[in-house]
Amino acid sequence: MRLINTLIALLITAILALIGYLYNATHTIEKDLYKNLNKIFIDHVAEVSKHIELFLQRYLRSNPYIQLKNNPQLRSLLQEALALTAVSPHRYVYVLYRDKRGRFRYLLDGSQEDRGEFNQKLDVNTKQWNLVYTTKRAQLFLHKDSSFLYITYLRPLLIRHKVAGVIAIDFTSELPKTIAKILSPAKRIINYLFLLLFILFLILIYQLALYMKTRKKAMIDTLTQTYNRNYLKIFMDHIDPANYAILMLDIDHFKKINDNYGHKVGDFILQETAKIIQKLLRKEDFIFRYGGEEFLIFIKNSNYDDNYLLKIAERLRKTLENTSFEYNNHQIKITASIGLITNPQKYRSLKEAIKQADEFLYQAKRLGRNQTYFSNDYTQQISITNEIQLIKDAIENGRLFIEVQPIYDIVTNTIYSFEALVRIKDEKGNTIYPTAFLEQIAFTTVYTSLTKEVLRQAFAIIKKYQIKLSINLNFSDITDSVIFNTIIEEIENNRQCAQYLLIELLENESFAQFTTLQEKLYQLKNYKIQIAIDDFGSGYSNFEILKQLPIDILKINGTLIKEIPTSKVAYNIVKSITSLANSIDIKVIAEYVENEQILNLLNELHIQYAQGFYLGKPRPLEAYLQDFV
Amino acid sequence: MKSLLSLLLLLILQASPLEIEKEIYKIIIGALLPNKKIVKVWIDNPDAFSAILRLHKIRLVQNPQKADILFISKQDSFSKISFKKIIFVNSYTLLKRYQKGVIGGFFWQKGRPNIVFLRKPLQLHHITLPPDLQKYIEDKL
């Protein structure tokens, strides 16, 4: 951006300099032409005056005054002769002499108009006229003080080597007008050229302004008038991360505003939020609309400590919390969560720092929203961020794939369904299993992207083969509106295939948002999706789930299954879970079936469905298709 | 002297002929009637003497008898006036013709302002011109 601005500035300066040079050159040419033409006229008049002198010398003797006073006929003759030379542009041709008192008087006047009488005084610039007498040389002077006279050419009338008078030829302002007239066509061409160049320059400026405007438009988010991601890319390339702190701000439960009041209100809230942020920040801070309701803010950091930056973030958050947005008589309150990075320069790149801000934002959300989250344990953050980047790259470059493990109906010995298991191939082609990356990407936007991709691939399989396929999700994925919306979006896109989808939920948390979980699971059931509880019988297992949630399947914890040949307790737990499930019409799937002995015991326990390495390892779907189709 | 300086300044600054005329008439009136604070002026043609009308310390009178100085541009006007008055003309022709009764003239010749004062009428009116105007005095035309 800066480089382009510099280039534009240089271009404009160069064009202006060129125009200036051309303007100057035009005037110099005009001046030179003027000077040369002037010289031609002066040379000409010098010649004319020389001939006048020669002519007069033929008639006049040592004292022309006495001679002409006594001889009016000669006066008349000579005046008529002089009159022949008094033509435009030299209007007045006359001869003066200097009397004893130093005054100049007419001897002869050949002028066609305003003719002076013999011996009449003419008030002239005596200093210049006297020069002709003292130097005996021709003099030329410009009438700077007259708008009527232009140049006067004076030539001494030498009779017997003495100055007997002065031959004067006056050019009136007609001369410059005549010269201007001669120059006018050339001047007109030069002026047109100059005008053309100037118009071109104006067009260029206009185009440039248009370009800048369009460019600015392309960099600005039309709704919030903050910068958009296009500008973020440019911005990131031109700043020193050490000079900024990064804030990732997200409006909490924004979807609810859209759902409850409509998108117009949602847009209004976004606009107002942007205005508030802009008002609270300084000109040197930058605000970007990063996502739907997500703002990325760069605070110019003048060696502020972490606490001060945290205060800025908190001031933003509290102002939003305390603002009541009014739209069509609706009073709307919002809160925001913020992820704060105080030292972006400590990350490998600005991109990573932004990702970390995103993670902190999720952390703030996870901790209950309406708060700012930040940490200064950079070493851990950096390694996690690096891993997240690897996973993100794998998703973006199509290196995420699904393997399936069959779930058998052990009564009929046929495949009942498959469990989709996500894998990632690293850049060297090694397969990475979910235990190596799922924990790191939890609560980041990458996790959402991963969920979306898994669902996309799962539905592609279902669509192609019309088989039952289960995917694994956490309870928190259902309660998290961002992830849940992604899931619903994918299901909506594949509505006809939804009945083949089975969601295995892992009880990894307590049910802080039990009502939300219940509502959303019923929402999924509307699509005829089957819900399974994974690893039932361990961890957070709670029989309350069976009472409150729409559960279709229980997958008994693999550790219990593995132990049934050796542990009576495990055997009986499995037995009672199966018995309970059967009594409330819930299917049971046994995991970790690793040998024939376990399989036989499952038959004994009347468990109909089983999966495990003994029955089939996770493999690409194609490996099972022959048996299945 | 002050007036001459301002005239010089006007010339340098290439003032309009009317402005130059105004300054010249100011000098002339000041030189001919140095003791009059307000000079009563009679003119025969306002167009010919428009520069005089711009002066501050003059009062235009309708009756030439009541005037301190008469400015004449037309030959006919001489029949209406008394030659006892200070008379100033604006052409060399009138000046030459009435040189016995006219004190002086100011006119343009070949784009140059020309001033002529006549010695005898000056003496008749007991007027002594300031030194810087002495060079414009002519004995006869």
Tab-separated table of C-alpha atoms in Angstrom, chain A residues 6 21 40 51 105 110 118-119 152 174 184 188 201 249 273 276 304 326 337 339 364 408 410 427 479 491 568 596 615:
chain	number	residue	atom	x	y	z
A	6	THR	CA	4.754	6.427	-3.015
A	21	TYR	CA	8.620	22.400	-17.460
A	40	ILE	CA	14.121	42.190	-36.632
A	51	HIS	CA	18.941	56.179	-44.601
A	105	ARG	CA	12.629	71.195	-30.083
A	110	GLY	CA	7.247	63.398	-40.551
A	118	PHE	CA	8.940	73.719	-36.194
A	119	ASN	CA	10.802	74.792	-33.044
A	152	THR	CA	12.007	54.912	-29.008
A	174	GLU	CA	1.120	48.609	-31.892
A	184	SER	CA	-0.620	34.042	-32.150
A	188	ARG	CA	-2.420	28.991	-29.877
A	201	PHE	CA	-3.576	15.316	-16.165
A	249	LEU	CA	-13.977	-9.462	19.818
A	273	THR	CA	-21.015	-2.022	17.762
A	276	ILE	CA	-18.777	2.183	19.594
A	304	TYR	CA	1.847	-0.523	27.321
A	326	GLU	CA	-32.671	0.856	20.523
A	337	SER	CA	-16.213	-11.903	24.520
A	339	GLY	CA	-9.428	-12.754	23.197
A	364	ALA	CA	-13.562	-16.584	26.900
A	408	TYR	CA	-21.876	-55.864	13.278
A	410	ILE	CA	-23.727	-60.386	15.712
A	427	GLU	CA	2.898	-33.364	4.694
A	479	THR	CA	-24.429	-26.765	23.059
A	491	ILE	CA	-27.661	-31.622	7.660
A	568	LYS	CA	-17.353	-60.593	37.155
A	596	GLU	CA	-13.774	-64.583	19.964
A	615	LEU	CA	-14.685	-57.915	13.841
